[in-house]
mmCIF file of C-alpha atoms and ligand atoms in Angstrom:
data_model
loop_
_atom_site.group_PDB
_atom_site.id
_atom_site.type_symbol
_atom_site.label_atom_id
_atom_site.label_comp_id
_atom_site.label_asym_id
_atom_site.label_seq_id
_atom_site.Cartn_x
_atom_site.Cartn_y
_atom_site.Cartn_z
ATOM 1 C CA MET G 1 7.479 -9.370 0.393
ATOM 2 C CA PRO G 2 9.577 -8.180 3.559
ATOM 3 C CA GLY G 3 12.681 -6.868 2.903
ATOM 4 C CA PHE G 4 14.055 -6.909 6.546
ATOM 5 C CA GLU G 5 14.191 -11.103 5.298
ATOM 6 C CA LEU G 6 17.488 -9.755 3.714
ATOM 7 C CA PHE G 7 19.373 -7.244 6.314
ATOM 8 C CA GLY G 8 22.704 -7.421 6.069
ATOM 9 C CA GLU G 9 26.111 -5.004 5.633
ATOM 10 C CA GLU G 10 24.261 -2.224 3.721
ATOM 11 C CA GLU G 11 22.001 -1.463 6.525
ATOM 12 C CA ARG G 12 24.383 -1.625 9.109
ATOM 13 C CA LYS G 13 26.872 0.846 7.068
ATOM 14 C CA HIS G 14 24.135 3.227 6.172
ATOM 15 C CA VAL G 15 23.045 2.841 10.187
ATOM 16 C CA ASN G 16 27.048 3.157 11.782
ATOM 17 C CA ASP G 17 27.062 6.444 9.223
ATOM 18 C CA VAL G 18 24.542 7.701 11.853
ATOM 19 C CA MET G 19 25.936 6.525 14.853
ATOM 20 C CA GLU G 20 29.260 7.907 14.681
ATOM 21 C CA SER G 21 28.384 11.105 13.708
ATOM 22 C CA GLY G 22 25.369 11.104 16.640
ATOM 23 C CA VAL G 23 23.215 13.127 14.429
ATOM 24 C CA LEU G 24 19.661 11.429 14.645
ATOM 25 C CA MET G 25 17.704 14.259 12.795
ATOM 26 C CA ARG G 26 17.442 14.886 9.412
ATOM 27 C CA TYR G 27 17.669 18.139 9.366
ATOM 28 C CA GLY G 28 20.655 20.761 10.662
ATOM 29 C CA PHE G 29 23.568 20.004 12.608
ATOM 30 C CA ASP G 30 26.015 20.106 9.673
ATOM 31 C CA GLY G 31 29.215 20.434 11.334
ATOM 32 C CA MET G 32 28.397 17.329 13.335
ATOM 33 C CA ARG G 33 26.945 14.885 10.617
ATOM 34 C CA ASN G 34 30.247 14.420 8.568
ATOM 35 C CA SER G 35 28.180 15.014 5.782
ATOM 36 C CA HIS G 36 25.605 12.268 6.053
ATOM 37 C CA TRP G 37 22.158 13.080 4.896
ATOM 38 C CA LYS G 38 20.618 10.001 5.046
ATOM 39 C CA ALA G 39 16.721 11.115 4.517
ATOM 40 C CA LYS G 40 17.977 13.489 1.785
ATOM 41 C CA THR G 41 19.946 10.751 -0.303
ATOM 42 C CA PHE G 42 17.106 8.744 0.099
ATOM 43 C CA GLU G 43 14.784 11.108 -1.346
ATOM 44 C CA LYS G 44 17.107 11.939 -4.136
ATOM 45 C CA ALA G 45 17.294 8.116 -5.208
ATOM 46 C CA PHE G 46 14.237 7.167 -4.226
ATOM 47 C CA ALA G 47 12.382 10.058 -7.157
ATOM 48 C CA LYS G 48 15.112 8.928 -9.468
ATOM 49 C CA ARG G 49 14.171 5.107 -9.081
ATOM 50 C CA MET G 50 10.380 5.782 -9.061
ATOM 51 C CA GLY G 51 10.631 8.338 -12.437
ATOM 52 C CA ALA G 52 9.378 11.271 -10.412
ATOM 53 C CA GLU G 53 10.671 14.595 -9.849
ATOM 54 C CA TYR G 54 10.334 15.079 -6.101
ATOM 55 C CA CYS G 55 10.378 12.678 -3.073
ATOM 56 C CA GLN G 56 8.852 13.623 0.747
ATOM 57 C CA LEU G 57 10.365 11.024 3.315
ATOM 58 C CA VAL G 58 7.687 10.793 6.171
ATOM 59 C CA SER G 59 7.598 8.920 9.653
ATOM 60 C CA SER G 60 5.178 6.200 8.270
ATOM 61 C CA GLY G 61 3.009 4.919 5.259
ATOM 62 C CA THR G 62 -0.262 6.690 6.901
ATOM 63 C CA ALA G 63 1.921 9.933 7.258
ATOM 64 C CA ALA G 64 2.685 9.756 4.078
ATOM 65 C CA LEU G 65 -0.938 9.648 2.724
ATOM 66 C CA THR G 66 -1.926 12.245 5.651
ATOM 67 C CA VAL G 67 0.613 14.279 4.233
ATOM 68 C CA ALA G 68 -0.082 13.961 0.272
ATOM 69 C CA LEU G 69 -3.550 14.947 1.002
ATOM 70 C CA ALA G 70 -2.924 17.760 2.986
ATOM 71 C CA SER G 71 -0.357 18.806 0.240
ATOM 72 C CA ALA G 72 -2.932 18.831 -2.395
ATOM 73 C CA GLY G 73 -5.713 20.884 -0.149
ATOM 74 C CA ILE G 74 -7.832 18.705 1.372
ATOM 75 C CA GLY G 75 -9.480 19.418 4.023
ATOM 76 C CA ALA G 76 -12.545 18.944 6.603
ATOM 77 C CA GLY G 77 -15.562 17.985 3.983
ATOM 78 C CA ASP G 78 -13.751 17.175 0.949
ATOM 79 C CA GLU G 79 -14.811 13.997 -0.067
ATOM 80 C CA VAL G 80 -12.012 10.955 -1.250
ATOM 81 C CA ILE G 81 -12.928 8.024 -2.872
ATOM 82 C CA MET G 82 -11.343 4.817 -1.487
ATOM 83 C CA PRO G 83 -12.039 1.157 -1.936
ATOM 84 C CA THR G 84 -13.562 -1.197 0.463
ATOM 85 C CA PHE G 85 -10.175 -3.533 0.396
ATOM 86 C CA THR G 86 -7.721 -1.513 1.268
ATOM 87 C CA PHE G 87 -5.629 -1.502 4.852
ATOM 88 C CA VAL G 88 -7.294 0.926 7.627
ATOM 89 C CA ALA G 89 -4.739 3.924 6.999
ATOM 90 C CA SER G 90 -6.940 4.616 3.906
ATOM 91 C CA PHE G 91 -9.675 6.511 6.002
ATOM 92 C CA GLU G 92 -7.609 6.594 8.724
ATOM 93 C CA SER G 93 -5.156 9.598 6.864
ATOM 94 C CA ILE G 94 -8.834 10.855 4.907
ATOM 95 C CA MET G 95 -10.434 11.716 8.586
ATOM 96 C CA ALA G 96 -7.510 12.943 10.271
ATOM 97 C CA LEU G 97 -7.571 15.969 8.244
ATOM 98 C CA GLY G 98 -11.416 16.132 8.779
ATOM 99 C CA ALA G 99 -12.182 14.839 4.978
ATOM 100 C CA VAL G 100 -14.926 11.976 4.720
ATOM 101 C CA PRO G 101 -13.942 8.464 2.950
ATOM 102 C CA VAL G 102 -16.677 7.674 0.572
ATOM 103 C CA LEU G 103 -16.250 3.553 0.188
ATOM 104 C CA VAL G 104 -17.028 2.244 -3.144
ATOM 105 C CA ASP G 105 -17.066 -1.267 -4.882
ATOM 106 C CA ILE G 106 -13.642 -3.038 -6.473
ATOM 107 C CA ASP G 107 -13.493 -5.438 -9.307
ATOM 108 C CA ASP G 108 -11.727 -8.129 -9.854
ATOM 109 C CA THR G 109 -8.721 -6.283 -10.169
ATOM 110 C CA LEU G 110 -9.056 -6.260 -6.368
ATOM 111 C CA THR G 111 -9.008 -2.356 -6.267
ATOM 112 C CA LEU G 112 -11.219 0.447 -7.521
ATOM 113 C CA ASP G 113 -13.772 -0.101 -9.894
ATOM 114 C CA PRO G 114 -14.265 2.962 -12.428
ATOM 115 C CA LYS G 115 -17.498 2.890 -12.518
ATOM 116 C CA ALA G 116 -18.061 2.836 -8.764
ATOM 117 C CA VAL G 117 -15.965 5.580 -8.505
ATOM 118 C CA GLU G 118 -18.052 7.690 -11.495
ATOM 119 C CA ALA G 119 -21.141 6.984 -9.420
ATOM 120 C CA ALA G 120 -19.737 8.129 -6.078
ATOM 121 C CA ILE G 121 -18.866 11.880 -7.415
ATOM 122 C CA THR G 122 -20.345 14.518 -6.023
ATOM 123 C CA PRO G 123 -20.074 18.437 -5.662
ATOM 124 C CA LYS G 124 -17.546 17.705 -2.694
ATOM 125 C CA THR G 125 -15.269 14.994 -4.132
ATOM 126 C CA LYS G 126 -11.733 16.495 -3.963
ATOM 127 C CA CYS G 127 -9.602 12.882 -4.621
ATOM 128 C CA VAL G 128 -9.514 9.990 -5.754
ATOM 129 C CA MET G 129 -7.399 7.642 -4.088
ATOM 130 C CA PRO G 130 -6.811 3.903 -5.535
ATOM 131 C CA VAL G 131 -5.099 1.585 -3.550
ATOM 132 C CA HIS G 132 -2.909 -1.122 -5.286
ATOM 133 C CA MET G 133 -3.301 -3.947 -3.195
ATOM 134 C CA CYS G 134 -0.982 -6.863 -2.747
ATOM 135 C CA GLY G 135 1.429 -6.301 -5.803
ATOM 136 C CA SER G 136 -0.825 -5.660 -8.682
ATOM 137 C CA MET G 137 -2.984 -1.670 -9.807
ATOM 138 C CA ALA G 138 -6.203 -0.523 -10.678
ATOM 139 C CA ARG G 139 -7.080 0.730 -13.862
ATOM 140 C CA LEU G 140 -5.080 3.799 -13.884
ATOM 141 C CA LYS G 141 -6.082 4.907 -16.981
ATOM 142 C CA GLU G 142 -9.900 4.981 -16.566
ATOM 143 C CA LEU G 143 -9.147 6.094 -13.279
ATOM 144 C CA LYS G 144 -7.043 9.532 -14.584
ATOM 145 C CA ALA G 145 -9.755 10.063 -17.350
ATOM 146 C CA ILE G 146 -12.371 10.766 -14.532
ATOM 147 C CA CYS G 147 -10.328 12.696 -12.606
ATOM 148 C CA GLU G 148 -9.075 15.070 -15.493
ATOM 149 C CA LYS G 149 -12.910 15.534 -16.129
ATOM 150 C CA HIS G 150 -14.125 15.917 -12.904
ATOM 151 C CA ASP G 151 -10.654 18.117 -11.949
ATOM 152 C CA LEU G 152 -10.156 15.375 -9.413
ATOM 153 C CA ILE G 153 -6.442 14.544 -7.940
ATOM 154 C CA LEU G 154 -5.614 11.189 -8.646
ATOM 155 C CA LEU G 155 -3.271 10.058 -5.155
ATOM 156 C CA GLU G 156 -2.119 6.374 -5.393
ATOM 157 C CA ASP G 157 -1.504 4.160 -2.593
ATOM 158 C CA ALA G 158 1.257 2.412 -3.885
ATOM 159 C CA CYS G 159 2.737 1.420 -0.351
ATOM 160 C CA GLN G 160 1.901 -2.772 -1.480
ATOM 161 C CA ALA G 161 3.254 -2.336 -4.804
ATOM 162 C CA LEU G 162 6.258 -0.878 -4.497
ATOM 163 C CA GLY G 163 7.774 -1.752 -7.899
ATOM 164 C CA GLY G 164 5.254 -2.745 -9.900
ATOM 165 C CA THR G 165 4.476 -0.520 -13.279
ATOM 166 C CA TYR G 166 2.166 0.064 -15.256
ATOM 167 C CA ASP G 167 2.088 1.848 -18.946
ATOM 168 C CA GLY G 168 5.590 1.856 -18.271
ATOM 169 C CA LYS G 169 5.610 4.086 -15.320
ATOM 170 C CA PRO G 170 6.160 3.137 -11.326
ATOM 171 C CA LEU G 171 3.448 2.525 -9.859
ATOM 172 C CA GLY G 172 2.927 5.931 -7.790
ATOM 173 C CA SER G 173 4.051 7.885 -10.108
ATOM 174 C CA TYR G 174 1.178 7.441 -12.566
ATOM 175 C CA GLY G 175 -1.562 9.899 -10.777
ATOM 176 C CA ASP G 176 -0.780 13.358 -8.875
ATOM 177 C CA LEU G 177 0.508 12.049 -5.951
ATOM 178 C CA GLY G 178 2.047 8.441 -4.697
ATOM 179 C CA CYS G 179 2.153 7.297 -1.296
ATOM 180 C CA PHE G 180 4.439 4.238 -0.668
ATOM 181 C CA SER G 181 5.430 2.476 3.446
ATOM 182 C CA PHE G 182 8.667 1.183 4.402
ATOM 183 C CA ASP G 183 7.193 -0.441 7.751
ATOM 184 C CA PHE G 184 8.577 -3.601 8.381
ATOM 185 C CA VAL G 185 6.787 -5.968 6.249
ATOM 186 C CA LYS G 186 7.000 -4.042 3.263
ATOM 187 C CA THR G 187 9.018 -4.528 0.607
ATOM 188 C CA ILE G 188 11.780 -2.254 1.680
ATOM 189 C CA THR G 189 11.957 -1.294 5.422
ATOM 190 C CA CYS G 190 13.191 1.658 7.305
ATOM 191 C CA GLY G 191 11.943 -0.113 10.267
ATOM 192 C CA GLU G 192 8.627 2.752 10.498
ATOM 193 C CA GLY G 193 8.755 5.209 7.494
ATOM 194 C CA GLY G 194 6.859 5.894 4.415
ATOM 195 C CA GLY G 195 7.340 8.387 1.601
ATOM 196 C CA ILE G 196 5.510 10.663 -0.541
ATOM 197 C CA ILE G 197 6.642 11.436 -4.953
ATOM 198 C CA THR G 198 5.272 13.779 -6.953
ATOM 199 C CA ASN G 199 5.941 15.784 -10.394
ATOM 200 C CA THR G 200 4.145 19.080 -8.927
ATOM 201 C CA LYS G 201 6.699 21.319 -7.386
ATOM 202 C CA GLN G 202 3.451 22.901 -5.211
ATOM 203 C CA PHE G 203 2.556 19.749 -3.861
ATOM 204 C CA ALA G 204 6.206 18.817 -2.921
ATOM 205 C CA LEU G 205 7.249 22.258 -1.213
ATOM 206 C CA ASN G 206 3.889 21.732 0.821
ATOM 207 C CA ALA G 207 4.733 18.057 1.616
ATOM 208 C CA ASP G 208 7.892 19.446 2.746
ATOM 209 C CA GLN G 209 6.444 21.862 5.047
ATOM 210 C CA TYR G 210 3.645 20.046 6.178
ATOM 211 C CA GLN G 211 5.699 17.426 7.559
ATOM 212 C CA ASP G 212 7.682 19.714 9.851
ATOM 213 C CA HIS G 213 5.450 22.223 11.234
ATOM 214 C CA GLY G 214 5.172 24.154 8.423
ATOM 215 C CA HIS G 215 8.587 25.382 8.362
ATOM 216 C CA ASP G 216 9.935 26.770 4.999
ATOM 217 C CA HIS G 217 13.315 25.242 5.200
ATOM 218 C CA ILE G 218 14.864 28.534 3.880
ATOM 219 C CA GLY G 219 18.450 29.295 5.615
ATOM 220 C CA ASN G 220 21.166 27.460 7.973
ATOM 221 C CA ASP G 221 18.885 28.383 11.237
ATOM 222 C CA ARG G 222 16.375 26.063 11.935
ATOM 223 C CA GLY G 223 15.069 28.515 14.793
ATOM 224 C CA ALA G 224 14.919 31.177 12.567
ATOM 225 C CA GLU G 225 12.665 29.882 9.560
ATOM 226 C CA THR G 226 9.250 30.941 9.179
ATOM 227 C CA HIS G 227 5.874 28.981 8.607
ATOM 228 C CA PRO G 228 3.574 29.814 5.489
ATOM 229 C CA HIS G 229 1.303 27.228 7.042
ATOM 230 C CA LEU G 230 0.246 25.369 9.409
ATOM 231 C CA GLY G 231 1.881 22.215 9.649
ATOM 232 C CA TYR G 232 2.761 18.499 11.806
ATOM 233 C CA ASN G 233 4.945 16.436 13.162
ATOM 234 C CA PHE G 234 5.494 13.438 10.491
ATOM 235 C CA ARG G 235 9.326 13.552 10.254
ATOM 236 C CA ILE G 236 11.287 10.812 9.457
ATOM 237 C CA SER G 237 14.447 10.039 11.855
ATOM 238 C CA GLU G 238 17.600 9.725 10.240
ATOM 239 C CA LEU G 239 18.073 6.470 11.532
ATOM 240 C CA HIS G 240 15.165 4.798 9.833
ATOM 241 C CA ALA G 241 16.324 6.412 6.386
ATOM 242 C CA ALA G 242 19.462 4.704 7.014
ATOM 243 C CA VAL G 243 18.050 1.279 7.125
ATOM 244 C CA GLY G 244 15.739 2.705 4.224
ATOM 245 C CA LEU G 245 19.006 3.514 1.945
ATOM 246 C CA GLY G 246 20.581 0.244 2.721
ATOM 247 C CA GLN G 247 17.447 -1.479 1.777
ATOM 248 C CA LEU G 248 16.981 0.481 -1.333
ATOM 249 C CA GLU G 249 19.782 -0.635 -2.760
ATOM 250 C CA LYS G 250 18.864 -3.759 -2.955
ATOM 251 C CA LEU G 251 15.212 -2.958 -4.446
ATOM 252 C CA ASP G 252 15.844 -4.562 -7.722
ATOM 253 C CA THR G 253 17.286 -7.804 -6.857
ATOM 254 C CA PHE G 254 14.161 -8.224 -3.863
ATOM 255 C CA LEU G 255 12.012 -7.214 -7.367
ATOM 256 C CA ALA G 256 13.871 -9.922 -9.520
ATOM 257 C CA ILE G 257 13.594 -12.184 -6.616
ATOM 258 C CA GLN G 258 10.045 -11.828 -5.793
ATOM 259 C CA LYS G 259 9.534 -12.425 -9.440
ATOM 260 C CA LYS G 260 11.002 -15.650 -9.638
ATOM 261 C CA ASN G 261 9.253 -17.219 -6.454
ATOM 262 C CA TYR G 262 5.966 -16.015 -7.467
ATOM 263 C CA THR G 263 6.528 -17.460 -10.927
ATOM 264 C CA ILE G 264 6.828 -20.875 -9.672
ATOM 265 C CA LEU G 265 3.963 -20.691 -7.183
ATOM 266 C CA ARG G 266 1.452 -19.288 -10.167
ATOM 267 C CA ASN G 267 2.547 -22.092 -12.762
ATOM 268 C CA GLU G 268 1.599 -24.512 -9.874
ATOM 269 C CA LEU G 269 -1.567 -23.297 -9.080
ATOM 270 C CA SER G 270 -2.166 -22.587 -12.707
ATOM 271 C CA LYS G 271 -2.445 -26.198 -13.213
ATOM 272 C CA VAL G 272 -5.475 -26.676 -11.009
ATOM 273 C CA ASP G 273 -8.832 -26.586 -12.679
ATOM 274 C CA GLY G 274 -11.136 -23.775 -10.979
ATOM 275 C CA VAL G 275 -8.068 -21.641 -9.655
ATOM 276 C CA THR G 276 -8.228 -18.458 -11.431
ATOM 277 C CA PHE G 277 -6.279 -15.842 -11.048
ATOM 278 C CA ARG G 278 -6.490 -11.801 -10.188
ATOM 279 C CA THR G 279 -6.840 -9.110 -13.107
ATOM 280 C CA VAL G 280 -4.087 -7.386 -14.176
ATOM 281 C CA PRO G 281 -5.050 -4.411 -16.085
ATOM 282 C CA GLU G 282 -3.745 -4.282 -19.223
ATOM 283 C CA GLY G 283 0.177 -2.510 -19.624
ATOM 284 C CA GLY G 284 0.562 -3.562 -15.905
ATOM 285 C CA GLU G 285 3.163 -5.477 -14.225
ATOM 286 C CA GLU G 286 2.940 -6.577 -10.777
ATOM 287 C CA ASN G 287 5.598 -6.487 -8.079
ATOM 288 C CA TYR G 288 4.622 -9.753 -7.361
ATOM 289 C CA SER G 289 4.766 -9.204 -3.776
ATOM 290 C CA PHE G 290 1.588 -11.745 -3.383
ATOM 291 C CA LEU G 291 -0.098 -14.582 -5.791
ATOM 292 C CA ASN G 292 -3.565 -13.724 -5.768
ATOM 293 C CA PHE G 293 -6.321 -16.296 -6.677
ATOM 294 C CA PHE G 294 -10.104 -16.661 -7.181
ATOM 295 C CA LEU G 295 -11.628 -20.360 -6.157
ATOM 296 C CA PRO G 296 -15.023 -20.935 -8.023
ATOM 297 C CA THR G 297 -17.135 -19.847 -4.400
ATOM 298 C CA GLN G 298 -16.944 -18.419 -1.286
ATOM 299 C CA GLU G 299 -17.634 -21.763 0.200
ATOM 300 C CA LEU G 300 -14.606 -23.677 -1.564
ATOM 301 C CA THR G 301 -12.294 -20.823 -0.639
ATOM 302 C CA GLU G 302 -13.231 -20.980 3.281
ATOM 303 C CA LYS G 303 -12.481 -24.886 3.085
ATOM 304 C CA ALA G 304 -9.463 -24.217 0.680
ATOM 305 C CA HIS G 305 -7.975 -21.393 3.092
ATOM 306 C CA LYS G 306 -9.028 -23.201 6.430
ATOM 307 C CA ALA G 307 -6.968 -26.349 4.648
ATOM 308 C CA LEU G 308 -3.826 -24.546 3.559
ATOM 309 C CA GLY G 309 -3.408 -23.392 7.642
ATOM 310 C CA GLU G 310 -4.294 -26.953 8.631
ATOM 311 C CA ALA G 311 -1.545 -28.154 6.265
ATOM 312 C CA GLY G 312 0.981 -25.643 7.202
ATOM 313 C CA VAL G 313 1.040 -23.303 4.652
ATOM 314 C CA ASP G 314 1.618 -20.253 6.203
ATOM 315 C CA ALA G 315 0.927 -16.412 4.861
ATOM 316 C CA CYS G 316 -1.772 -17.457 3.052
ATOM 317 C CA PHE G 317 -4.797 -14.789 3.859
ATOM 318 C CA TYR G 318 -8.612 -14.830 3.379
ATOM 319 C CA TRP G 319 -9.225 -10.941 3.324
ATOM 320 C CA PHE G 320 -12.694 -11.476 3.441
ATOM 321 C CA LYS G 321 -12.914 -12.297 6.927
ATOM 322 C CA ASN G 322 -9.808 -10.023 8.253
ATOM 323 C CA ASN G 323 -9.801 -7.579 10.533
ATOM 324 C CA TRP G 324 -7.707 -5.079 9.157
ATOM 325 C CA HIS G 325 -8.360 -4.695 5.307
ATOM 326 C CA TYR G 326 -12.013 -5.442 4.043
ATOM 327 C CA ILE G 327 -15.095 -3.651 5.361
ATOM 328 C CA ASN G 328 -16.229 -6.417 6.933
ATOM 329 C CA GLY G 329 -13.932 -6.103 9.921
ATOM 330 C CA TRP G 330 -14.310 -2.265 10.595
ATOM 331 C CA GLU G 331 -16.457 -2.387 13.044
ATOM 332 C CA HIS G 332 -15.123 0.644 14.532
ATOM 333 C CA LEU G 333 -15.573 3.050 11.063
ATOM 334 C CA ARG G 334 -19.159 1.609 10.643
ATOM 335 C CA HIS G 335 -20.102 2.821 14.109
ATOM 336 C CA LEU G 336 -17.574 5.847 14.474
ATOM 337 C CA LYS G 337 -16.388 4.792 17.159
ATOM 338 C CA SER G 338 -13.602 7.477 17.899
ATOM 339 C CA MET G 339 -12.423 8.540 21.413
ATOM 340 C CA GLY G 340 -13.695 12.201 21.230
ATOM 341 C CA ASN G 341 -16.046 13.783 18.775
ATOM 342 C CA LEU G 342 -15.346 13.658 15.431
ATOM 343 C CA PRO G 343 -15.443 16.867 13.227
ATOM 344 C CA GLN G 344 -18.885 17.632 12.307
ATOM 345 C CA GLU G 345 -18.541 17.733 8.517
ATOM 346 C CA ILE G 346 -17.669 13.623 8.741
ATOM 347 C CA GLN G 347 -20.717 13.496 11.483
ATOM 348 C CA ASN G 348 -23.080 14.846 8.581
ATOM 349 C CA GLN G 349 -21.879 13.506 5.455
ATOM 350 C CA ILE G 350 -20.562 10.113 6.245
ATOM 351 C CA GLN G 351 -22.354 7.312 4.244
ATOM 352 C CA ASP G 352 -24.279 4.847 6.470
ATOM 353 C CA LEU G 353 -21.914 2.036 6.012
ATOM 354 C CA ASN G 354 -23.873 -0.583 7.946
ATOM 355 C CA ASN G 355 -26.472 -0.228 5.166
ATOM 356 C CA THR G 356 -24.324 0.556 1.777
ATOM 357 C CA ASN G 357 -24.969 -2.642 -0.458
ATOM 358 C CA PHE G 358 -20.948 -4.095 -1.347
ATOM 359 C CA SER G 359 -22.126 -7.007 -2.869
ATOM 360 C CA LYS G 360 -20.102 -6.310 -5.709
ATOM 361 C CA SER G 361 -16.675 -6.314 -3.542
ATOM 362 C CA ASP G 362 -18.266 -9.661 -1.456
ATOM 363 C CA LEU G 363 -18.153 -11.576 -4.616
ATOM 364 C CA TRP G 364 -14.384 -11.048 -5.152
ATOM 365 C CA MET G 365 -13.218 -10.804 -1.897
ATOM 366 C CA GLY G 366 -15.247 -14.166 -0.907
ATOM 367 C CA ARG G 367 -13.809 -15.775 -3.342
ATOM 368 C CA THR G 368 -9.885 -14.417 -3.193
ATOM 369 C CA ILE G 369 -6.822 -15.602 -1.480
ATOM 370 C CA SER G 370 -3.448 -14.177 -1.429
ATOM 371 C CA SER G 371 -0.706 -16.020 -0.502
ATOM 372 C CA LEU G 372 2.313 -13.537 0.561
ATOM 373 C CA VAL G 373 5.638 -14.007 -1.518
ATOM 374 C CA LYS G 374 8.806 -13.967 0.410
ATOM 375 C CA ILE G 375 12.670 -13.124 -0.286
ATOM 376 C CA GLY G 376 13.703 -15.401 2.023
ATOM 377 C CA TRP G 377 12.803 -18.853 0.898
ATOM 378 C CA SER G 378 14.972 -21.227 -1.267
ATOM 379 C CA GLU G 379 13.922 -22.476 -4.381
ATOM 380 C CA GLU G 380 13.629 -25.709 -3.021
ATOM 381 C CA GLN G 381 11.237 -24.054 0.163
ATOM 382 C CA VAL G 382 9.001 -22.423 -2.661
ATOM 383 C CA LYS G 383 8.656 -25.190 -5.057
ATOM 384 C CA GLU G 384 7.796 -27.649 -1.773
ATOM 385 C CA ARG G 385 5.207 -24.938 -0.981
ATOM 386 C CA ALA G 386 3.927 -24.696 -4.589
ATOM 387 C CA LEU G 387 3.381 -28.539 -4.819
ATOM 388 C CA LYS G 388 1.632 -28.412 -1.521
ATOM 389 C CA MET G 389 -0.487 -25.498 -2.098
ATOM 390 C CA LYS G 390 -1.838 -27.407 -5.412
ATOM 391 C CA SER G 391 -2.522 -30.524 -3.828
ATOM 392 C CA VAL G 392 -4.379 -29.277 -0.934
ATOM 393 C CA ILE G 393 -6.277 -26.595 -3.094
ATOM 394 C CA GLU G 394 -7.476 -29.507 -5.286
ATOM 395 C CA ASN G 395 -8.426 -31.833 -2.307
ATOM 396 C CA SER G 396 -10.501 -28.833 -1.094
ATOM 397 C CA LEU G 397 -12.082 -28.588 -4.559
ATOM 398 C CA TYR G 398 -12.883 -32.249 -5.386
ATOM 399 C CA SER G 399 -12.580 -34.451 -2.532
ATOM 400 C CA HIS G 400 -16.290 -34.029 -2.105
ATOM 401 C CA HIS G 401 -16.536 -35.427 -5.527
ATOM 402 C CA LYS G 402 -14.458 -38.234 -5.348
ATOM 403 C CA SER G 403 -15.974 -39.425 -1.862
ATOM 404 C CA THR G 404 -19.159 -39.331 -3.556
ATOM 405 C CA LEU G 405 -18.427 -40.774 -6.893
HETATM 406 C C1 PLP L 1 1.398 -0.817 5.122
HETATM 407 C C2 PLP L 1 0.230 -0.098 4.210
HETATM 408 C C3 PLP L 1 -0.148 1.428 4.869
HETATM 409 C C4 PLP L 1 0.307 2.650 5.725
HETATM 410 O O1 PLP L 1 1.459 1.989 5.752
HETATM 411 P P1 PLP L 1 2.221 2.231 7.332
HETATM 412 O O2 PLP L 1 3.879 2.779 7.666
HETATM 413 O O3 PLP L 1 2.364 0.727 8.252
HETATM 414 O O4 PLP L 1 1.782 2.992 8.174
HETATM 415 C C5 PLP L 1 -1.030 2.283 4.162
HETATM 416 N N1 PLP L 1 -1.919 1.487 2.645
HETATM 417 C C6 PLP L 1 -1.574 0.435 2.706
HETATM 418 C C7 PLP L 1 -2.346 -0.313 1.252
HETATM 419 C C8 PLP L 1 -0.920 -0.461 3.255
HETATM 420 O O5 PLP L 1 -0.066 -1.935 3.153
#
């Protein structure tokens, strides 16, 4: 996945343009900047590539989620439905606005289970936030139908699925708003950065203002601009946008390499009896940033994961026992360990996460291993990795039988 594996002339050229003018800010200084507008150019190109009307760049993927929620009018006491398997940014962005995260189970897609979503809807629900984890998507058609029925915002977190599609549309462009991260380990990177896409003009306008202290961005004198709403500073710098612009030019090359490497790994693992793969909803195509597979039981999965590590197969993740991506590891959320007081709405409304039954999620997560798909691997390295993974997993699944025979 990580775009940083293939830095080159493209990024250097755009960064040099910025360094030569010395304008590191995305707004203003028109005379000094030699016509270089890296953030603006990125936004235009990204919207086009994603088939969306509007794009707003911001300082991180977490900022993208926060700004997207704020732009849709979500605030204190509003409930946002999110999955148990995701990155911590999901609840961080919701809670930053005083809104209340409502965690629900995932299914064999490793993303939101539509039935669990529908069951969690209350009069306070405002938004459903599917997270397309590890390169593949949620059941978007079902989720959209639920959102339309209950008049809810559908906000896609596509931070890990840039380049995947559903129903012929780029992930992130199917819902009302889509969010992306360009942090250092994502498919394309700005170093730090994030993006929001939408077709709703009002959301785009709100995002544009909110991420820059509420500035209306009208006219040529920044100091004279007015502020229709309260905002914050989630701006991206021109330097970060420059790196991202270089990466964006190579996105389709990165995706093609990912698919090729993924296919080699998958073909080899398909030969192992007992390995099954994560469900990709009909009409969806992954971005191939991870190969996600299930083993028959939690015990065997833990054993295989440990064996893979011992055999030197790097970048295989067992999220079930990981600090950052599954509810099991979010002790700080479960016990609401905040440095200061949390908004009353969160304190009053948040579900008792220590006593909520997430056994359906546990069943899938306990059996899931994800192998990162790197774009810097040579074909030989991928083939070697595939054979090694196959033999280690086979050993983990069947050595017991052999030794008892
Ligand atoms: C990386 C990531 C984010 C947050 O992005 P940052 O740019 O690191 O803030 C949010 N959601 C998911 C699913 C991610 O993988």
